[in-house]
Amino acid sequence: MTSPADWPYPRWVAHRGAGKLAPENTLAAFRQGAALGYRAFECDVKLSADGVPFLLHDATLQRTTSATGTAGERPWSELSQLDAGSWHGRQFAGEPLPTLTGVAAFIQQNGLALNIEIKPTPGLETLTGRVVAEHAARLWAGQSMPPLLSSFRPECLLAAREAAPQLPRALLIDTLEAGWFEMAASLGCVAVVTNHQLMDAALLARVQGAGWRALVYTVNEPVEAQRLLALGIDGLITDAVDRFAPAAG
Ligand code: G3P
Ligand code: MG
């Protein structure tokens, strides 16, 4: 069971580090979200070939960087040289892929909260869950607000629990498949994060009735945000950082 003291996270969470007005999963995006008043951020973390946790949504590089191919097959020495900003706009040319270490520093220096989505290169679920959790535990040691670790992949959360059982975990759910509730329970999750279209009063009651928090992604329309807030949702992950003022949530 969780209590309010166990849940220090703001209700509004900027998706991919506020990656709409600035390139997703870069520090430029985090800076943009913070400037708009966001106090909590979600980002996607995977491993370089030599085990460095860094931010990238896709398994491949071509959509959001100057390179192509599978990101997880390259060492950090190569990934760190890529341009992760030009695809979004010329003003972001040269914006690098951030490491989890760099993001931790930004988050902590600014008193912010972080939701780390463990987004493994396919086939590396257990390794990624373990290494990301080990880094997160070390980077946030002694901090009052630990990062929330989430994943669509139970193997990631299982490995994270074994590596850093003290860090809070959340199961991400895109469709309500049989066994989701038991899976979240067996992983010792404190929250469930669903596609917003799945969330209704019955599901919210099931999640909160288990003592978990209920969060949703990715809410970009005001009418939908109002529906979810009226239900009593605990967290909304949004791209629309220029539309929703987080203090109003
Ligand atoms: O963590 C919630 C959300 O980010 C999951 O979807 O594909 O944007 O990582 P995706
Ligand atoms: Mg994500």
PDB file of C-alpha atoms and ligand atoms in Angstrom:
ATOM      1  CA  MET A   1       0.000   0.000   0.000  1.00  0.00           C
ATOM      2  CA  THR A   2       1.109   3.545  -0.614  1.00  0.00           C
ATOM      3  CA  SER A   3       0.300   6.619   1.435  1.00  0.00           C
ATOM      4  CA  PRO A   4       0.446  10.277   0.372  1.00  0.00           C
ATOM      5  CA  ALA A   5       3.894  10.478   1.920  1.00  0.00           C
ATOM      6  CA  ASP A   6       5.012   7.717  -0.445  1.00  0.00           C
ATOM      7  CA  TRP A   7       3.768   9.607  -3.490  1.00  0.00           C
ATOM      8  CA  PRO A   8       5.602  12.905  -3.814  1.00  0.00           C
ATOM      9  CA  TYR A   9       5.091  13.253  -7.562  1.00  0.00           C
ATOM     10  CA  PRO A  10       3.289  16.188  -9.205  1.00  0.00           C
ATOM     11  CA  ARG A  11       0.069  15.384 -11.072  1.00  0.00           C
ATOM     12  CA  TRP A  12       1.235  16.811 -14.409  1.00  0.00           C
ATOM     13  CA  VAL A  13       4.151  15.100 -16.122  1.00  0.00           C
ATOM     14  CA  ALA A  14       5.852  16.399 -19.275  1.00  0.00           C
ATOM     15  CA  HIS A  15       6.205  13.563 -21.809  1.00  0.00           C
ATOM     16  CA  ARG A  16       9.636  12.758 -23.266  1.00  0.00           C
ATOM     17  CA  GLY A  17      11.068  15.685 -21.323  1.00  0.00           C
ATOM     18  CA  ALA A  18       8.509  18.137 -22.758  1.00  0.00           C
ATOM     19  CA  GLY A  19       9.462  17.020 -26.235  1.00  0.00           C
ATOM     20  CA  LYS A  20       6.985  18.954 -28.314  1.00  0.00           C
ATOM     21  CA  LEU A  21       8.401  22.467 -28.473  1.00  0.00           C
ATOM     22  CA  ALA A  22      11.936  21.092 -28.318  1.00  0.00           C
ATOM     23  CA  PRO A  23      13.417  17.768 -29.455  1.00  0.00           C
ATOM     24  CA  GLU A  24      12.083  14.910 -27.337  1.00  0.00           C
ATOM     25  CA  ASN A  25      14.319  13.298 -24.720  1.00  0.00           C
ATOM     26  CA  THR A  26      16.940  16.063 -24.835  1.00  0.00           C
ATOM     27  CA  LEU A  27      17.944  18.513 -22.130  1.00  0.00           C
ATOM     28  CA  ALA A  28      16.596  21.295 -24.343  1.00  0.00           C
ATOM     29  CA  ALA A  29      13.164  19.738 -23.864  1.00  0.00           C
ATOM     30  CA  PHE A  30      13.585  19.481 -20.107  1.00  0.00           C
ATOM     31  CA  ARG A  31      14.606  23.132 -19.991  1.00  0.00           C
ATOM     32  CA  GLN A  32      11.534  24.076 -22.030  1.00  0.00           C
ATOM     33  CA  GLY A  33       9.193  22.144 -19.742  1.00  0.00           C
ATOM     34  CA  ALA A  34      10.736  23.590 -16.602  1.00  0.00           C
ATOM     35  CA  ALA A  35      10.412  27.098 -18.034  1.00  0.00           C
ATOM     36  CA  LEU A  36       6.688  26.458 -18.551  1.00  0.00           C
ATOM     37  CA  GLY A  37       6.302  25.405 -14.926  1.00  0.00           C
ATOM     38  CA  TYR A  38       6.453  21.625 -15.203  1.00  0.00           C
ATOM     39  CA  ARG A  39       7.888  19.965 -12.108  1.00  0.00           C
ATOM     40  CA  ALA A  40       7.796  16.345 -13.309  1.00  0.00           C
ATOM     41  CA  PHE A  41       9.114  14.719 -16.471  1.00  0.00           C
ATOM     42  CA  GLU A  42       8.913  11.373 -18.215  1.00  0.00           C
ATOM     43  CA  CYS A  43      11.752  10.138 -20.418  1.00  0.00           C
ATOM     44  CA  ASP A  44      12.763   6.946 -22.223  1.00  0.00           C
ATOM     45  CA  VAL A  45      16.053   5.291 -21.250  1.00  0.00           C
ATOM     46  CA  LYS A  46      18.003   2.516 -22.955  1.00  0.00           C
ATOM     47  CA  LEU A  47      21.632   1.300 -23.002  1.00  0.00           C
ATOM     48  CA  SER A  48      24.513   1.979 -25.350  1.00  0.00           C
ATOM     49  CA  ALA A  49      26.488  -1.065 -26.473  1.00  0.00           C
ATOM     50  CA  ASP A  50      28.936  -0.433 -23.625  1.00  0.00           C
ATOM     51  CA  GLY A  51      26.225  -0.111 -21.015  1.00  0.00           C
ATOM     52  CA  VAL A  52      25.722   3.644 -20.649  1.00  0.00           C
ATOM     53  CA  PRO A  53      22.072   4.559 -19.903  1.00  0.00           C
ATOM     54  CA  PHE A  54      20.926   7.355 -22.222  1.00  0.00           C
ATOM     55  CA  LEU A  55      17.707   8.911 -23.473  1.00  0.00           C
ATOM     56  CA  LEU A  56      16.074   7.781 -26.719  1.00  0.00           C
ATOM     57  CA  HIS A  57      12.555   6.612 -27.499  1.00  0.00           C
ATOM     58  CA  ASP A  58      13.021   4.491 -30.601  1.00  0.00           C
ATOM     59  CA  ALA A  59      15.235   1.417 -30.900  1.00  0.00           C
ATOM     60  CA  THR A  60      16.709   3.020 -34.008  1.00  0.00           C
ATOM     61  CA  LEU A  61      18.398   6.349 -34.520  1.00  0.00           C
ATOM     62  CA  GLN A  62      16.937   7.693 -37.735  1.00  0.00           C
ATOM     63  CA  ARG A  63      13.799   9.493 -36.574  1.00  0.00           C
ATOM     64  CA  THR A  64      15.427  11.702 -33.945  1.00  0.00           C
ATOM     65  CA  THR A  65      19.170  11.803 -34.658  1.00  0.00           C
ATOM     66  CA  SER A  66      21.652  12.392 -37.449  1.00  0.00           C
ATOM     67  CA  ALA A  67      22.498   8.673 -37.671  1.00  0.00           C
ATOM     68  CA  THR A  68      20.780   5.425 -38.665  1.00  0.00           C
ATOM     69  CA  GLY A  69      20.652   1.885 -37.366  1.00  0.00           C
ATOM     70  CA  THR A  70      20.097   0.350 -33.957  1.00  0.00           C
ATOM     71  CA  ALA A  71      21.129   2.741 -31.195  1.00  0.00           C
ATOM     72  CA  GLY A  72      21.962  -0.015 -28.721  1.00  0.00           C
ATOM     73  CA  GLU A  73      24.597  -1.461 -31.037  1.00  0.00           C
ATOM     74  CA  ARG A  74      26.778   1.678 -30.791  1.00  0.00           C
ATOM     75  CA  PRO A  75      29.153   2.612 -27.974  1.00  0.00           C
ATOM     76  CA  TRP A  76      28.528   5.812 -26.040  1.00  0.00           C
ATOM     77  CA  SER A  77      31.644   7.360 -27.604  1.00  0.00           C
ATOM     78  CA  GLU A  78      29.738   7.348 -30.927  1.00  0.00           C
ATOM     79  CA  LEU A  79      26.262   8.117 -29.633  1.00  0.00           C
ATOM     80  CA  SER A  80      27.536  11.130 -27.705  1.00  0.00           C
ATOM     81  CA  GLN A  81      28.652  12.761 -30.985  1.00  0.00           C
ATOM     82  CA  LEU A  82      25.234  12.587 -32.682  1.00  0.00           C
ATOM     83  CA  ASP A  83      22.940  15.531 -33.396  1.00  0.00           C
ATOM     84  CA  ALA A  84      19.601  14.831 -31.671  1.00  0.00           C
ATOM     85  CA  GLY A  85      18.161  18.295 -32.308  1.00  0.00           C
ATOM     86  CA  SER A  86      18.293  19.206 -36.004  1.00  0.00           C
ATOM     87  CA  TRP A  87      15.381  16.937 -36.914  1.00  0.00           C
ATOM     88  CA  HIS A  88      13.144  19.177 -34.793  1.00  0.00           C
ATOM     89  CA  GLY A  89      14.471  22.551 -35.880  1.00  0.00           C
ATOM     90  CA  ARG A  90      17.637  24.352 -36.884  1.00  0.00           C
ATOM     91  CA  GLN A  91      17.767  26.202 -33.556  1.00  0.00           C
ATOM     92  CA  PHE A  92      18.394  22.849 -31.876  1.00  0.00           C
ATOM     93  CA  ALA A  93      21.257  21.776 -34.152  1.00  0.00           C
ATOM     94  CA  GLY A  94      23.958  19.995 -32.202  1.00  0.00           C
ATOM     95  CA  GLU A  95      21.741  19.181 -29.210  1.00  0.00           C
ATOM     96  CA  PRO A  96      23.201  15.900 -27.940  1.00  0.00           C
ATOM     97  CA  LEU A  97      21.619  12.716 -26.677  1.00  0.00           C
ATOM     98  CA  PRO A  98      21.662  13.048 -22.884  1.00  0.00           C
ATOM     99  CA  THR A  99      22.927  10.450 -20.471  1.00  0.00           C
ATOM    100  CA  LEU A 100      20.792   9.488 -17.489  1.00  0.00           C
ATOM    101  CA  THR A 101      23.587  10.962 -15.380  1.00  0.00           C
ATOM    102  CA  GLY A 102      23.188  14.345 -17.069  1.00  0.00           C
ATOM    103  CA  VAL A 103      19.424  14.295 -16.685  1.00  0.00           C
ATOM    104  CA  ALA A 104      19.721  13.343 -13.001  1.00  0.00           C
ATOM    105  CA  ALA A 105      21.897  16.405 -12.441  1.00  0.00           C
ATOM    106  CA  PHE A 106      19.373  18.703 -14.159  1.00  0.00           C
ATOM    107  CA  ILE A 107      16.437  17.194 -12.259  1.00  0.00           C
ATOM    108  CA  GLN A 108      18.124  17.432  -8.885  1.00  0.00           C
ATOM    109  CA  GLN A 109      19.591  20.907  -9.399  1.00  0.00           C
ATOM    110  CA  ASN A 110      16.102  22.188 -10.180  1.00  0.00           C
ATOM    111  CA  GLY A 111      14.157  20.235  -7.549  1.00  0.00           C
ATOM    112  CA  LEU A 112      12.191  18.268 -10.163  1.00  0.00           C
ATOM    113  CA  ALA A 113      10.712  14.764 -10.326  1.00  0.00           C
ATOM    114  CA  LEU A 114      11.560  12.126 -12.929  1.00  0.00           C
ATOM    115  CA  ASN A 115       9.702   9.139 -14.321  1.00  0.00           C
ATOM    116  CA  ILE A 116      12.241   6.909 -16.047  1.00  0.00           C
ATOM    117  CA  GLU A 117      10.574   4.701 -18.621  1.00  0.00           C
ATOM    118  CA  ILE A 118      12.886   1.738 -19.133  1.00  0.00           C
ATOM    119  CA  LYS A 119      12.743   1.325 -22.911  1.00  0.00           C
ATOM    120  CA  PRO A 120      15.084  -1.539 -23.791  1.00  0.00           C
ATOM    121  CA  THR A 121      16.551  -2.369 -27.141  1.00  0.00           C
ATOM    122  CA  PRO A 122      14.530  -5.512 -27.979  1.00  0.00           C
ATOM    123  CA  GLY A 123      16.214  -8.564 -26.470  1.00  0.00           C
ATOM    124  CA  LEU A 124      17.993  -6.585 -23.740  1.00  0.00           C
ATOM    125  CA  GLU A 125      15.086  -6.269 -21.307  1.00  0.00           C
ATOM    126  CA  THR A 126      16.695  -7.818 -18.231  1.00  0.00           C
ATOM    127  CA  LEU A 127      20.089  -6.174 -18.723  1.00  0.00           C
ATOM    128  CA  THR A 128      18.498  -2.775 -19.295  1.00  0.00           C
ATOM    129  CA  GLY A 129      16.218  -3.049 -16.279  1.00  0.00           C
ATOM    130  CA  ARG A 130      19.117  -3.995 -14.045  1.00  0.00           C
ATOM    131  CA  VAL A 131      21.624  -1.418 -15.266  1.00  0.00           C
ATOM    132  CA  VAL A 132      19.143   1.480 -15.357  1.00  0.00           C
ATOM    133  CA  ALA A 133      17.976   0.682 -11.825  1.00  0.00           C
ATOM    134  CA  GLU A 134      21.557   0.414 -10.559  1.00  0.00           C
ATOM    135  CA  HIS A 135      22.416   3.799 -12.044  1.00  0.00           C
ATOM    136  CA  ALA A 136      19.212   5.406 -10.785  1.00  0.00           C
ATOM    137  CA  ALA A 137      19.803   4.122  -7.252  1.00  0.00           C
ATOM    138  CA  ARG A 138      23.337   5.507  -7.252  1.00  0.00           C
ATOM    139  CA  LEU A 139      22.443   8.823  -8.898  1.00  0.00           C
ATOM    140  CA  TRP A 140      19.534   9.527  -6.540  1.00  0.00           C
ATOM    141  CA  ALA A 141      21.151   8.201  -3.353  1.00  0.00           C
ATOM    142  CA  GLY A 142      20.284  10.515  -0.471  1.00  0.00           C
ATOM    143  CA  GLN A 143      17.716  12.467  -2.505  1.00  0.00           C
ATOM    144  CA  SER A 144      14.237  12.948  -1.068  1.00  0.00           C
ATOM    145  CA  MET A 145      12.361  12.217  -4.311  1.00  0.00           C
ATOM    146  CA  PRO A 146      13.459   9.011  -6.044  1.00  0.00           C
ATOM    147  CA  PRO A 147      12.763   8.470  -9.726  1.00  0.00           C
ATOM    148  CA  LEU A 148       9.712   6.406 -10.595  1.00  0.00           C
ATOM    149  CA  LEU A 149      10.787   3.478 -12.792  1.00  0.00           C
ATOM    150  CA  SER A 150       8.208   2.342 -15.336  1.00  0.00           C
ATOM    151  CA  SER A 151       8.106  -0.077 -18.240  1.00  0.00           C
ATOM    152  CA  PHE A 152       5.774  -1.887 -20.591  1.00  0.00           C
ATOM    153  CA  ARG A 153       8.071  -4.890 -20.173  1.00  0.00           C
ATOM    154  CA  PRO A 154       7.665  -6.867 -16.946  1.00  0.00           C
ATOM    155  CA  GLU A 155      11.169  -8.332 -17.374  1.00  0.00           C
ATOM    156  CA  CYS A 156      12.582  -4.812 -17.013  1.00  0.00           C
ATOM    157  CA  LEU A 157      10.692  -4.161 -13.809  1.00  0.00           C
ATOM    158  CA  LEU A 158      11.616  -7.556 -12.379  1.00  0.00           C
ATOM    159  CA  ALA A 159      15.296  -6.878 -13.013  1.00  0.00           C
ATOM    160  CA  ALA A 160      14.932  -3.358 -11.616  1.00  0.00           C
ATOM    161  CA  ARG A 161      13.376  -4.726  -8.454  1.00  0.00           C
ATOM    162  CA  GLU A 162      16.203  -7.189  -7.976  1.00  0.00           C
ATOM    163  CA  ALA A 163      18.818  -4.464  -8.528  1.00  0.00           C
ATOM    164  CA  ALA A 164      17.195  -1.645  -6.551  1.00  0.00           C
ATOM    165  CA  PRO A 165      14.120  -2.840  -4.639  1.00  0.00           C
ATOM    166  CA  GLN A 166      13.812   0.517  -2.855  1.00  0.00           C
ATOM    167  CA  LEU A 167      13.012   2.429  -6.063  1.00  0.00           C
ATOM    168  CA  PRO A 168       9.284   2.758  -6.854  1.00  0.00           C
ATOM    169  CA  ARG A 169       8.009   0.900  -9.909  1.00  0.00           C
ATOM    170  CA  ALA A 170       5.026   1.315 -12.244  1.00  0.00           C
ATOM    171  CA  LEU A 171       3.678  -1.041 -14.886  1.00  0.00           C
ATOM    172  CA  LEU A 172       2.810   0.579 -18.211  1.00  0.00           C
ATOM    173  CA  ILE A 173      -0.276  -0.829 -19.912  1.00  0.00           C
ATOM    174  CA  ASP A 174      -1.417  -0.101 -23.454  1.00  0.00           C
ATOM    175  CA  THR A 175      -4.150  -2.756 -23.600  1.00  0.00           C
ATOM    176  CA  LEU A 176      -5.886  -4.518 -20.711  1.00  0.00           C
ATOM    177  CA  GLU A 177      -4.678  -8.038 -21.277  1.00  0.00           C
ATOM    178  CA  ALA A 178      -5.524 -10.881 -18.903  1.00  0.00           C
ATOM    179  CA  GLY A 179      -3.198 -10.956 -15.932  1.00  0.00           C
ATOM    180  CA  TRP A 180      -2.209  -7.272 -15.857  1.00  0.00           C
ATOM    181  CA  PHE A 181      -3.393  -6.818 -12.279  1.00  0.00           C
ATOM    182  CA  GLU A 182      -1.560  -9.876 -11.003  1.00  0.00           C
ATOM    183  CA  MET A 183       1.552  -8.798 -12.910  1.00  0.00           C
ATOM    184  CA  ALA A 184       1.587  -5.349 -11.303  1.00  0.00           C
ATOM    185  CA  ALA A 185       1.081  -6.961  -7.895  1.00  0.00           C
ATOM    186  CA  SER A 186       3.815  -9.537  -8.378  1.00  0.00           C
ATOM    187  CA  LEU A 187       6.261  -6.819  -9.445  1.00  0.00           C
ATOM    188  CA  GLY A 188       5.545  -4.833  -6.281  1.00  0.00           C
ATOM    189  CA  CYS A 189       4.388  -1.815  -8.275  1.00  0.00           C
ATOM    190  CA  VAL A 190       3.188   1.354  -6.538  1.00  0.00           C
ATOM    191  CA  ALA A 191       1.448   2.649  -9.666  1.00  0.00           C
ATOM    192  CA  VAL A 192      -0.084   1.600 -12.959  1.00  0.00           C
ATOM    193  CA  VAL A 193       0.240   3.884 -15.987  1.00  0.00           C
ATOM    194  CA  THR A 194      -2.289   3.204 -18.728  1.00  0.00           C
ATOM    195  CA  ASN A 195      -3.169   4.524 -22.137  1.00  0.00           C
ATOM    196  CA  HIS A 196      -5.640   7.293 -21.250  1.00  0.00           C
ATOM    197  CA  GLN A 197      -8.324   5.721 -23.432  1.00  0.00           C
ATOM    198  CA  LEU A 198      -8.448   2.705 -21.108  1.00  0.00           C
ATOM    199  CA  MET A 199      -9.059   4.715 -17.966  1.00  0.00           C
ATOM    200  CA  ASP A 200     -12.574   4.867 -16.557  1.00  0.00           C
ATOM    201  CA  ALA A 201     -14.157   4.813 -13.101  1.00  0.00           C
ATOM    202  CA  ALA A 202     -14.036   1.028 -12.838  1.00  0.00           C
ATOM    203  CA  LEU A 203     -10.370   0.761 -13.775  1.00  0.00           C
ATOM    204  CA  LEU A 204      -9.439   3.658 -11.518  1.00  0.00           C
ATOM    205  CA  ALA A 205     -11.235   1.982  -8.625  1.00  0.00           C
ATOM    206  CA  ARG A 206      -9.448  -1.294  -9.317  1.00  0.00           C
ATOM    207  CA  VAL A 207      -6.035   0.393  -9.350  1.00  0.00           C
ATOM    208  CA  GLN A 208      -6.548   2.721  -6.405  1.00  0.00           C
ATOM    209  CA  GLY A 209      -8.386   0.003  -4.499  1.00  0.00           C
ATOM    210  CA  ALA A 210      -5.191  -2.045  -4.613  1.00  0.00           C
ATOM    211  CA  GLY A 211      -3.376   0.854  -2.963  1.00  0.00           C
ATOM    212  CA  TRP A 212      -1.673   1.911  -6.199  1.00  0.00           C
ATOM    213  CA  ARG A 213      -1.626   5.248  -7.974  1.00  0.00           C
ATOM    214  CA  ALA A 214      -3.271   5.549 -11.406  1.00  0.00           C
ATOM    215  CA  LEU A 215      -1.542   7.558 -14.124  1.00  0.00           C
ATOM    216  CA  VAL A 216      -2.305   7.948 -17.816  1.00  0.00           C
ATOM    217  CA  TYR A 217      -0.487   8.764 -21.036  1.00  0.00           C
ATOM    218  CA  THR A 218      -0.561  10.713 -23.319  1.00  0.00           C
ATOM    219  CA  VAL A 219      -3.267  13.298 -22.583  1.00  0.00           C
ATOM    220  CA  ASN A 220      -3.221  16.235 -24.993  1.00  0.00           C
ATOM    221  CA  GLU A 221      -6.872  17.352 -25.208  1.00  0.00           C
ATOM    222  CA  PRO A 222      -8.456  19.587 -22.535  1.00  0.00           C
ATOM    223  CA  VAL A 223     -11.776  17.719 -22.559  1.00  0.00           C
ATOM    224  CA  GLU A 224      -9.998  14.430 -21.930  1.00  0.00           C
ATOM    225  CA  ALA A 225      -7.870  15.968 -19.185  1.00  0.00           C
ATOM    226  CA  GLN A 226     -10.997  17.269 -17.469  1.00  0.00           C
ATOM    227  CA  ARG A 227     -12.645  13.836 -17.693  1.00  0.00           C
ATOM    228  CA  LEU A 228      -9.655  12.181 -16.061  1.00  0.00           C
ATOM    229  CA  LEU A 229      -9.220  14.843 -13.385  1.00  0.00           C
ATOM    230  CA  ALA A 230     -12.908  14.533 -12.500  1.00  0.00           C
ATOM    231  CA  LEU A 231     -12.430  10.771 -12.089  1.00  0.00           C
ATOM    232  CA  GLY A 232      -9.631  11.410  -9.612  1.00  0.00           C
ATOM    233  CA  ILE A 233      -6.601  10.457 -11.673  1.00  0.00           C
ATOM    234  CA  ASP A 234      -3.244  10.686  -9.879  1.00  0.00           C
ATOM    235  CA  GLY A 235      -1.081  11.687 -12.826  1.00  0.00           C
ATOM    236  CA  LEU A 236      -1.333  12.855 -16.429  1.00  0.00           C
ATOM    237  CA  ILE A 237       1.546  12.549 -18.862  1.00  0.00           C
ATOM    238  CA  THR A 238       1.248  15.123 -21.636  1.00  0.00           C
ATOM    239  CA  ASP A 239       2.936  16.431 -24.753  1.00  0.00           C
ATOM    240  CA  ALA A 240       0.817  19.583 -24.658  1.00  0.00           C
ATOM    241  CA  VAL A 241       3.048  21.518 -22.307  1.00  0.00           C
ATOM    242  CA  ASP A 242       2.066  24.795 -23.966  1.00  0.00           C
ATOM    243  CA  ARG A 243      -1.639  24.026 -23.461  1.00  0.00           C
ATOM    244  CA  PHE A 244      -1.822  22.755 -19.880  1.00  0.00           C
ATOM    245  CA  ALA A 245      -0.531  24.847 -17.011  1.00  0.00           C
ATOM    246  CA  PRO A 246       0.671  22.268 -14.499  1.00  0.00           C
ATOM    247  CA  ALA A 247      -0.038  24.447 -11.451  1.00  0.00           C
ATOM    248  CA  ALA A 248      -3.703  24.343 -12.379  1.00  0.00           C
ATOM    249  CA  GLY A 249      -3.784  20.551 -12.116  1.00  0.00           C
TER     250      GLY A 249
HETATM  251  O1  G3P B   1       5.615   6.452 -20.198  1.00  0.00           O
HETATM  252  C1  G3P B   1       4.449   6.738 -20.879  1.00  0.00           C
HETATM  253  C2  G3P B   1       4.659   6.863 -22.359  1.00  0.00           C
HETATM  254  O2  G3P B   1       5.869   7.489 -22.610  1.00  0.00           O
HETATM  255  C3  G3P B   1       4.626   5.540 -23.037  1.00  0.00           C
HETATM  256  O3  G3P B   1       4.646   5.609 -24.417  1.00  0.00           O
HETATM  257  O4  G3P B   1       5.808   5.285 -26.542  1.00  0.00           O
HETATM  258  O5  G3P B   1       5.664   7.561 -25.584  1.00  0.00           O
HETATM  259  O6  G3P B   1       7.164   5.864 -24.572  1.00  0.00           O
HETATM  260  P1  G3P B   1       5.873   6.101 -25.309  1.00  0.00           P
HETATM  261 MG    MG B   2       7.891   6.897 -22.801  1.00  0.00          MG
END
